[in-house]
Amino acid sequence: MNDDLSRALQSLAGRLVEIAGRDDGLRDDLRALASALLAATDRPEDVSEPVAASESEPAEVGPVATPSPTPPAPLPELTLGRSPAPAPKPAEIRIDRGTSDEDLPGVEARCRLKAEGIRWAVSRRRWIDEGSDFAFEVAPRDRDILDRARSAGCFLWMNSPDFSVPDDPSPLEDAAGCYEAVADAVALVRGLLPNVERDRRFFEPALDLLAEAQSALRVAIERVDDRKDPEQFAAYDWLRGVAAREQIYIRRFMRLDDPASPSGHPNIQARIEKLDAGLQETLRQGKARKSLLSKARYHARRVAGDMGDDYDWGKIVASVDALIAGGEAASNVEVREILLPILDRMPDLEDPPRNLQLVLREIDRYLAARRTAAEPAPPEAPTAEVVEAARLLGGKSVVLIGGARRPEAHDAIRRAFNLKELIWIETREHESIDHFEPSVARPDVALVILAIRWSSHAFGDVKAFCDRYDKPLLRLPRGYSPNQVAHEVVGQCSERLAPLPEA
């Protein structure tokens, strides 16, 4: 007997005896096998009955038929030491209840196990051909992968005695790659299922990739073994169900006459990896966005509660700047709702970040476009500063250079200071300041107000005109309420606006 075969049989026998010591079922099977072997080697007994002697001459009779010996009982099928026989290949696999989302982890795990099983089958044949020690090198690997398959409820057809590895392993390598592509696609869609609506721009392409991967797997297996694979069918069945549930149309690779190429699995896997990278980056940005919004809200609450200081404003400004730099629109509602309640408390920022200026401009547009309340709030009681500003400006005109014109603010300022006219000049980004000059030059204009929070023009640009026509320039850092404007008028321009004493 060949030495390798002898060693393999010895190893198998030793392992059977060892397992039989703790496995009653296996021990009974071994006894049944031994009994069957003994029965098969016994000679059949002669069961014909002797003919009784007769005193008279026997009548002439034909030959006596001797009954055939009772055949031995058929031997039980020997199944020890080999994986279960494959189930008959059905013409069609049916999963009555349909493949659910909860089935996907098992589909993924079994696909990865089958990819490993194919690669082991190819390596196993090569090892045996090269003379590797079967008992110590091949058999342990066999046991390991088959034990894991049993635990996963997975039949590894490629590692069964019925399957022979072809001389050209290329089709098998494609099949292994297709199994992995299906597993990767299933893993991707599993990660997207908890937030399908939020991640729909990733979910639908992921379904397309899974459809292509399972189609390629179906073709690959048919080329290798002409069987129907339950994991491929489960992926296909789940795709049909989720497409109906989410009202998504999967355009390709869901029909037998629209197959994907098994050799295309590297490209499928590369596209899965790229889509997953995009998803992970989006999730990372989402976490960063959530953190920045939380930080801005926290410091805004401190400011609103009269506990804030320059440190809190620095955090608010930095968070808003980072959010816009990260791709948020300057008109983002969440950012606007953080800033609106504390807008009038914002300090005068000498050089605000460009992104903050964009946000403030969008807030200004929002406030200008917002409808006036059906019952507007009663006007603020005039302060002493409002009375003083009205004394300084009454009957004169004022130029206000700022953002979008707000009718209610315009009327409130004009009435509070008893102005002849409030000339509100809206500004736009990259707009020339030349058209400011005629308004500033008017003789009846006593003051030029630059709403620095909303204006797109720097202080120096406007000051040149004011100096040319000897007009005071007021920097308005906060809102348009008469009390706020009066506070700045008295603080910045009262001396220049005061009438000269009579000679």
Coordinates of C-alpha atoms in Angstrom, one line a residue:
M1 CA 0.0 0.0 0.0
N2 CA 1.2 3.5 -0.8
D3 CA 2.9 5.0 2.3
D4 CA 1.0 8.3 2.1
L5 CA -2.3 6.4 1.9
S6 CA -1.4 4.2 4.8
R7 CA -0.5 7.2 7.0
A8 CA -3.7 8.9 6.1
L9 CA -5.8 5.8 7.0
Q10 CA -3.9 5.4 10.3
S11 CA -4.6 9.1 11.1
L12 CA -8.2 8.8 10.2
A13 CA -8.7 5.6 12.2
G14 CA -7.0 7.1 15.2
R15 CA -9.2 10.2 15.0
L16 CA -12.3 8.1 14.7
V17 CA -11.5 6.1 17.8
E18 CA -10.7 9.3 19.7
I19 CA -14.0 10.9 18.7
A20 CA -16.0 7.7 19.3
G21 CA -14.9 7.8 23.0
R22 CA -17.1 10.9 23.5
D23 CA -19.6 10.6 20.7
D24 CA -22.3 7.9 21.4
G25 CA -23.8 8.3 17.9
L26 CA -20.4 7.7 16.2
R27 CA -19.7 4.8 18.4
D28 CA -23.0 3.2 17.4
D29 CA -22.3 3.8 13.7
L30 CA -18.9 2.1 14.1
R31 CA -20.5 -0.9 15.7
A32 CA -23.1 -1.1 13.0
L33 CA -20.3 -0.9 10.4
A34 CA -18.4 -3.7 12.0
S35 CA -21.5 -5.9 12.2
A36 CA -22.3 -5.3 8.6
L37 CA -18.7 -6.2 7.5
L38 CA -18.9 -9.5 9.5
A39 CA -22.3 -10.3 8.0
A40 CA -20.9 -9.7 4.5
T41 CA -18.1 -12.2 5.1
D42 CA -20.3 -15.1 6.4
R43 CA -21.1 -18.0 4.0
P44 CA -24.8 -18.4 3.3
E45 CA -26.4 -21.4 5.0
D46 CA -28.0 -24.3 3.0
V47 CA -31.7 -23.8 3.8
S48 CA -33.1 -26.5 1.4
E49 CA -35.3 -29.1 3.2
P50 CA -34.2 -32.8 2.8
V51 CA -36.5 -35.2 0.8
A52 CA -38.1 -37.8 3.1
A53 CA -37.4 -41.5 2.3
S54 CA -40.3 -43.5 0.9
E55 CA -40.9 -47.3 1.1
S56 CA -42.7 -47.4 -2.2
E57 CA -41.2 -46.6 -5.5
P58 CA -41.1 -42.9 -5.8
A59 CA -43.2 -41.4 -8.5
E60 CA -41.3 -39.9 -11.3
V61 CA -41.0 -36.3 -10.6
G62 CA -39.1 -33.3 -12.0
P63 CA -36.1 -31.8 -10.3
V64 CA -36.8 -30.2 -6.9
A65 CA -36.2 -26.5 -6.9
T66 CA -33.9 -25.4 -4.1
P67 CA -34.8 -22.1 -2.5
S68 CA -32.2 -19.3 -3.0
P69 CA -30.2 -18.4 0.1
T70 CA -31.5 -15.2 1.9
P71 CA -29.3 -12.4 0.8
P72 CA -27.4 -10.4 3.5
A73 CA -28.8 -7.1 4.6
P74 CA -27.4 -4.2 2.6
L75 CA -24.5 -2.4 4.1
P76 CA -25.2 1.0 5.5
E77 CA -23.8 3.8 3.5
L78 CA -20.3 4.8 4.7
T79 CA -20.3 8.5 5.5
L80 CA -17.7 8.8 8.2
G81 CA -14.9 11.2 7.6
R82 CA -16.4 13.0 4.7
S83 CA -18.6 16.1 4.4
P84 CA -22.3 15.6 3.9
A85 CA -23.4 14.6 0.4
P86 CA -24.5 17.6 -1.6
A87 CA -28.2 18.1 -1.9
P88 CA -29.7 17.3 -5.3
K89 CA -29.4 20.2 -7.7
P90 CA -32.8 21.7 -7.9
A91 CA -33.9 23.3 -11.1
E92 CA -34.9 26.4 -9.0
I93 CA -34.1 27.5 -5.4
R94 CA -37.2 28.9 -3.6
I95 CA -37.1 30.9 -0.4
D96 CA -40.7 31.1 0.5
R97 CA -40.5 33.8 3.1
G98 CA -38.1 36.0 1.1
T99 CA -34.7 37.1 2.1
S100 CA -34.9 39.8 4.8
D101 CA -32.5 42.4 6.1
E102 CA -31.7 40.2 9.0
D103 CA -30.5 37.4 6.7
L104 CA -27.7 39.6 5.2
P105 CA -25.0 39.0 7.8
G106 CA -25.3 35.3 7.2
V107 CA -25.2 35.8 3.4
E108 CA -22.0 37.9 3.8
A109 CA -20.3 35.4 6.1
R110 CA -21.1 32.4 3.9
C111 CA -19.9 34.1 0.7
R112 CA -16.6 34.9 2.4
L113 CA -16.3 31.3 3.6
K114 CA -17.0 30.0 0.1
A115 CA -14.4 32.3 -1.4
E116 CA -11.9 30.8 1.1
G117 CA -13.1 27.3 0.3
I118 CA -12.5 27.7 -3.4
R119 CA -9.0 29.0 -2.8
W120 CA -8.3 26.2 -0.4
A121 CA -9.5 23.6 -3.0
V122 CA -7.1 25.0 -5.6
S123 CA -4.2 25.1 -3.1
R124 CA -5.1 21.6 -1.7
R125 CA -4.8 20.0 -5.1
R126 CA -1.4 21.8 -5.7
W127 CA -0.1 20.6 -2.3
I128 CA -1.1 17.0 -3.0
D129 CA 0.4 17.1 -6.4
E130 CA 3.6 18.4 -4.9
G131 CA 3.8 15.6 -2.4
S132 CA 2.8 17.4 0.8
D133 CA 2.2 15.3 3.9
F134 CA -1.6 14.7 3.8
A135 CA -2.1 13.8 7.4
F136 CA -0.1 16.7 8.9
E137 CA -0.5 19.4 6.3
V138 CA -3.7 18.8 4.3
A139 CA -6.1 17.0 6.6
P140 CA -5.9 19.7 9.4
R141 CA -6.8 22.4 6.9
D142 CA -9.7 20.3 5.7
R143 CA -11.0 19.8 9.2
D144 CA -10.7 23.5 10.0
I145 CA -12.6 24.9 7.1
L146 CA -15.3 22.2 7.2
D147 CA -15.8 22.7 11.0
R148 CA -16.3 26.4 10.4
A149 CA -18.7 25.7 7.5
R150 CA -20.8 23.5 9.7
S151 CA -21.0 26.2 12.4
A152 CA -22.1 28.7 9.8
G153 CA -24.7 26.3 8.2
C154 CA -22.8 26.5 5.0
F155 CA -22.2 23.6 2.5
L156 CA -18.8 24.0 0.8
W157 CA -19.5 22.3 -2.5
M158 CA -16.0 23.1 -3.7
N159 CA -14.5 21.1 -0.8
S160 CA -16.8 18.0 -1.1
P161 CA -15.6 14.6 -2.5
D162 CA -17.8 15.1 -5.5
F163 CA -16.0 18.1 -6.8
S164 CA -12.8 17.9 -8.8
V165 CA -10.6 20.9 -9.2
P166 CA -10.1 21.5 -13.0
D167 CA -6.6 21.7 -14.5
D168 CA -7.2 25.4 -15.3
P169 CA -8.1 27.1 -12.0
S170 CA -8.9 30.5 -13.6
P171 CA -12.7 30.0 -13.5
L172 CA -12.5 29.0 -9.9
E173 CA -10.4 32.1 -9.1
D174 CA -13.1 34.2 -10.8
A175 CA -15.8 32.5 -8.7
A176 CA -13.9 33.2 -5.5
G177 CA -13.5 36.9 -6.5
C178 CA -17.2 37.1 -7.3
Y179 CA -18.1 35.6 -3.9
E180 CA -16.0 38.3 -2.2
A181 CA -17.5 41.0 -4.4
V182 CA -21.0 39.9 -3.2
A183 CA -19.8 39.8 0.4
D184 CA -18.3 43.3 0.1
A185 CA -21.5 44.7 -1.5
V186 CA -23.7 43.1 1.1
A187 CA -21.5 44.6 3.9
L188 CA -21.9 48.1 2.2
V189 CA -25.7 47.9 2.0
R190 CA -25.9 46.6 5.5
G191 CA -24.1 49.7 6.8
L192 CA -26.5 51.9 4.8
L193 CA -29.8 50.3 5.9
P194 CA -30.2 52.2 9.3
N195 CA -30.4 55.5 7.4
V196 CA -31.6 54.8 3.9
E197 CA -33.2 58.2 3.4
R198 CA -30.2 60.2 4.7
D199 CA -27.7 58.1 2.7
R200 CA -29.9 57.5 -0.4
R201 CA -27.2 58.9 -2.7
F202 CA -25.0 56.0 -1.6
F203 CA -27.7 53.4 -1.1
E204 CA -28.9 53.3 -4.7
P205 CA -25.4 52.9 -6.2
A206 CA -24.7 50.2 -3.6
L207 CA -27.8 48.2 -4.8
D208 CA -26.5 48.5 -8.4
L209 CA -23.1 47.1 -7.4
L210 CA -24.7 44.2 -5.5
A211 CA -26.9 43.4 -8.5
E212 CA -23.8 43.3 -10.7
A213 CA -21.8 41.2 -8.2
Q214 CA -24.5 38.6 -7.7
S215 CA -25.1 38.3 -11.5
A216 CA -21.3 37.8 -12.0
L217 CA -21.4 35.1 -9.3
R218 CA -24.2 33.2 -10.9
V219 CA -22.4 33.0 -14.2
A220 CA -19.1 32.1 -12.5
I221 CA -20.7 29.2 -10.6
E222 CA -22.5 27.9 -13.7
R223 CA -19.3 27.8 -15.6
V224 CA -17.5 25.9 -12.8
D225 CA -20.1 23.5 -11.5
D226 CA -23.5 24.2 -13.2
R227 CA -25.3 24.5 -9.9
K228 CA -27.6 27.0 -8.2
D229 CA -25.9 28.7 -5.3
P230 CA -28.2 29.7 -2.4
E231 CA -26.1 32.8 -1.4
Q232 CA -26.3 34.2 -5.0
F233 CA -30.1 33.6 -5.0
A234 CA -30.4 35.1 -1.5
A235 CA -28.7 38.3 -2.7
Y236 CA -30.9 38.4 -5.8
D237 CA -34.0 37.8 -3.8
W238 CA -33.2 40.5 -1.3
L239 CA -32.5 43.0 -4.1
R240 CA -36.0 42.3 -5.5
G241 CA -37.6 42.8 -2.1
V242 CA -35.7 46.0 -1.2
A243 CA -36.3 47.5 -4.6
A244 CA -40.0 47.1 -4.2
R245 CA -39.9 48.3 -0.6
E246 CA -37.9 51.5 -1.3
Q247 CA -39.4 52.1 -4.8
I248 CA -36.0 51.9 -6.5
Y249 CA -35.5 50.7 -10.0
I250 CA -32.4 48.6 -10.6
R251 CA -31.6 48.9 -14.2
R252 CA -29.0 46.2 -14.9
F253 CA -28.1 42.6 -14.0
M254 CA -31.4 41.4 -12.6
R255 CA -32.4 39.2 -15.6
L256 CA -30.9 36.0 -17.0
D257 CA -30.4 37.7 -20.4
D258 CA -28.4 40.6 -18.8
P259 CA -25.5 38.8 -17.2
A260 CA -22.4 40.4 -15.6
S261 CA -18.9 39.1 -16.5
P262 CA -17.3 37.0 -13.8
S263 CA -13.8 38.4 -14.8
G264 CA -15.1 41.9 -13.9
H265 CA -15.0 41.2 -10.2
P266 CA -11.9 43.3 -9.5
N267 CA -13.6 46.3 -11.1
I268 CA -16.7 45.7 -9.1
Q269 CA -14.7 45.5 -5.9
A270 CA -12.8 48.7 -6.7
R271 CA -16.1 50.6 -7.2
I272 CA -17.5 49.2 -4.0
E273 CA -14.3 50.4 -2.2
K274 CA -14.6 53.9 -3.8
L275 CA -18.3 54.2 -2.8
D276 CA -17.6 53.1 0.7
A277 CA -14.7 55.6 1.0
G278 CA -17.1 58.4 0.0
L279 CA -19.6 57.2 2.5
Q280 CA -17.1 57.1 5.3
E281 CA -15.8 60.6 4.4
T282 CA -19.4 61.9 4.5
L283 CA -20.0 60.3 7.9
R284 CA -16.8 61.8 9.2
Q285 CA -17.9 65.2 7.9
G286 CA -21.3 64.6 9.5
K287 CA -19.7 64.0 12.9
A288 CA -17.5 67.1 12.5
R289 CA -20.5 69.1 11.5
K290 CA -22.5 67.9 14.5
S291 CA -19.6 68.8 16.8
L292 CA -19.2 72.3 15.3
L293 CA -23.0 73.0 15.6
S294 CA -23.0 71.8 19.2
K295 CA -20.1 74.0 20.1
A296 CA -21.7 77.1 18.4
R297 CA -25.0 76.4 20.2
Y298 CA -23.3 76.0 23.6
H299 CA -21.4 79.3 23.4
A300 CA -24.5 81.1 21.9
R301 CA -26.5 80.0 24.9
R302 CA -23.9 81.5 27.2
V303 CA -24.0 84.8 25.3
A304 CA -27.8 84.8 25.4
G305 CA -27.7 84.2 29.1
D306 CA -25.4 87.2 29.7
M307 CA -22.6 84.9 30.6
G308 CA -20.7 85.2 27.4
D309 CA -17.5 87.1 26.7
D310 CA -14.9 87.5 23.9
Y311 CA -13.9 83.8 24.3
D312 CA -17.4 82.6 23.6
W313 CA -17.7 84.9 20.6
G314 CA -14.4 83.6 19.3
K315 CA -15.7 80.0 19.5
I316 CA -18.9 81.0 17.8
V317 CA -17.1 82.8 15.0
A318 CA -14.6 79.9 14.5
S319 CA -17.3 77.3 14.5
V320 CA -19.4 79.2 11.9
D321 CA -16.3 79.8 9.8
A322 CA -15.4 76.0 9.9
L323 CA -18.9 75.0 9.0
I324 CA -19.0 77.2 5.8
A325 CA -15.5 76.1 4.9
G326 CA -16.7 72.5 5.2
G327 CA -19.4 72.9 2.6
E328 CA -22.4 74.3 4.5
A329 CA -24.3 76.9 2.7
A330 CA -24.1 80.4 4.1
S331 CA -27.9 80.4 4.2
N332 CA -28.0 77.3 6.4
V333 CA -31.0 77.4 8.6
E334 CA -29.3 75.8 11.6
V335 CA -26.5 78.4 11.5
R336 CA -28.9 81.2 11.1
E337 CA -31.0 80.1 14.1
I338 CA -27.9 80.0 16.3
L339 CA -26.9 83.6 15.4
L340 CA -30.3 85.4 15.1
P341 CA -31.1 85.5 18.9
I342 CA -27.7 87.0 19.7
L343 CA -27.0 89.1 16.6
D344 CA -27.5 92.4 18.4
R345 CA -24.9 91.3 21.0
M346 CA -22.2 90.6 18.5
P347 CA -19.1 92.7 19.2
D348 CA -17.5 94.9 16.6
L349 CA -15.1 92.6 14.8
E350 CA -12.3 94.4 13.1
D351 CA -11.6 91.8 10.5
P352 CA -14.3 89.1 10.5
P353 CA -13.7 85.9 8.6
R354 CA -14.9 85.9 5.0
N355 CA -17.3 83.0 5.7
L356 CA -18.9 84.8 8.7
Q357 CA -19.5 87.8 6.4
L358 CA -21.3 85.5 3.9
V359 CA -23.5 84.2 6.7
L360 CA -24.3 87.6 8.0
R361 CA -25.2 88.8 4.5
E362 CA -27.6 85.9 4.1
I363 CA -29.2 86.6 7.5
D364 CA -29.7 90.2 6.4
R365 CA -31.4 89.1 3.2
Y366 CA -33.6 86.8 5.3
L367 CA -34.6 89.5 7.7
A368 CA -35.3 91.9 4.8
A369 CA -37.5 89.4 3.0
R370 CA -39.4 88.2 6.1
R371 CA -42.9 89.4 6.4
T372 CA -43.7 92.0 8.9
A373 CA -45.7 90.5 11.7
A374 CA -49.5 91.1 11.5
E375 CA -49.2 92.9 14.8
P376 CA -45.8 94.5 15.0
A377 CA -44.1 94.9 18.3
P378 CA -44.7 98.3 19.9
P379 CA -41.8 100.7 19.4
E380 CA -39.1 100.9 22.1
A381 CA -39.4 103.7 24.5
P382 CA -37.0 106.4 23.4
T383 CA -33.9 106.6 25.5
A384 CA -32.0 109.8 26.4
E385 CA -29.6 109.0 23.6
V386 CA -32.5 108.8 21.1
V387 CA -33.7 112.2 22.2
E388 CA -30.1 113.6 21.8
A389 CA -29.6 112.0 18.4
A390 CA -32.9 113.5 17.3
R391 CA -31.8 116.9 18.4
L392 CA -28.5 116.5 16.4
L393 CA -30.1 115.1 13.3
G394 CA -33.7 116.4 13.2
G395 CA -34.6 117.9 9.8
K396 CA -31.5 116.6 8.2
S397 CA -30.8 113.7 5.8
V398 CA -28.7 110.6 6.6
V399 CA -27.1 108.1 4.3
L400 CA -27.1 104.5 5.5
I401 CA -24.8 102.1 3.6
G402 CA -25.6 98.5 4.4
G403 CA -27.3 95.4 3.4
A404 CA -30.8 94.7 2.1
R405 CA -33.2 97.6 2.9
R406 CA -35.7 96.7 5.6
P407 CA -38.8 98.9 5.4
E408 CA -39.7 98.6 9.0
A409 CA -36.2 99.5 10.2
H410 CA -36.0 102.4 7.6
D411 CA -39.3 103.9 8.9
A412 CA -38.4 103.4 12.6
I413 CA -35.0 105.3 12.2
R414 CA -36.5 108.1 10.2
R415 CA -39.3 108.7 12.7
A416 CA -37.2 108.3 15.8
F417 CA -34.7 111.0 14.7
N418 CA -37.2 113.2 12.8
L419 CA -35.1 112.9 9.7
K420 CA -35.8 114.8 6.5
E421 CA -34.8 111.6 4.6
L422 CA -33.0 108.3 5.2
I423 CA -31.1 107.3 2.1
W424 CA -30.6 103.6 2.4
I425 CA -28.0 102.3 -0.1
E426 CA -28.0 98.5 -0.5
T427 CA -24.5 97.1 -1.3
R428 CA -23.5 94.1 -3.3
E429 CA -20.3 92.1 -3.4
H430 CA -17.6 93.4 -5.8
E431 CA -19.7 96.5 -6.5
S432 CA -18.0 99.8 -7.3
I433 CA -18.4 102.5 -4.6
D434 CA -18.6 105.3 -7.2
H435 CA -22.4 105.4 -7.0
F436 CA -22.1 106.3 -3.3
E437 CA -20.5 109.7 -4.0
P438 CA -23.6 111.7 -5.2
S439 CA -25.5 110.8 -2.1
V440 CA -22.6 111.6 0.3
A441 CA -22.0 114.9 -1.5
R442 CA -25.6 116.2 -1.0
P443 CA -25.6 119.4 1.1
D444 CA -28.5 118.2 3.3
V445 CA -26.7 115.0 4.3
A446 CA -25.4 115.4 7.8
L447 CA -24.2 111.9 8.5
V448 CA -23.1 108.7 6.7
I449 CA -23.7 105.4 8.5
L450 CA -21.8 102.3 7.5
A451 CA -23.5 99.2 8.7
I452 CA -20.3 97.2 8.9
R453 CA -22.0 93.9 9.7
W454 CA -24.0 93.9 6.5
S455 CA -21.9 96.0 4.1
S456 CA -19.5 94.4 1.6
H457 CA -17.3 97.5 1.6
A458 CA -14.4 98.3 4.0
F459 CA -14.4 101.3 6.2
G460 CA -11.6 103.0 4.3
D461 CA -13.4 102.8 1.0
V462 CA -16.3 104.9 2.3
K463 CA -14.2 107.2 4.5
A464 CA -12.4 108.7 1.5
F465 CA -15.7 110.1 0.2
C466 CA -16.7 111.4 3.7
D467 CA -13.4 113.1 4.1
R468 CA -13.7 114.7 0.7
Y469 CA -17.1 116.2 1.6
D470 CA -16.5 116.8 5.3
K471 CA -19.2 114.4 6.5
P472 CA -18.9 112.4 9.7
L473 CA -18.8 108.6 9.2
L474 CA -20.4 106.3 11.8
R475 CA -19.5 102.7 12.0
L476 CA -22.7 100.7 13.0
P477 CA -21.5 97.4 14.4
R478 CA -24.9 96.0 15.5
G479 CA -28.5 96.2 14.5
Y480 CA -30.8 98.9 13.1
S481 CA -33.0 99.6 16.2
P482 CA -33.2 103.3 16.9
N483 CA -31.8 102.8 20.4
Q484 CA -28.7 101.0 19.0
V485 CA -28.2 103.6 16.3
A486 CA -28.6 106.5 18.8
H487 CA -26.1 105.0 21.1
E488 CA -23.5 104.9 18.3
V489 CA -24.4 108.4 17.1
V490 CA -23.9 110.0 20.5
G491 CA -20.8 108.0 21.2
Q492 CA -19.0 108.5 17.8
C493 CA -20.3 111.7 16.3
S494 CA -22.0 114.0 18.8
E495 CA -19.1 116.5 18.8
R496 CA -19.1 116.8 15.0
L497 CA -22.9 117.0 14.7
A498 CA -23.3 119.6 17.5
P499 CA -24.2 123.0 16.1
L500 CA -21.5 125.5 16.2
P501 CA -21.9 128.2 18.9
E502 CA -23.0 131.6 17.5
A503 CA -20.3 134.2 17.2

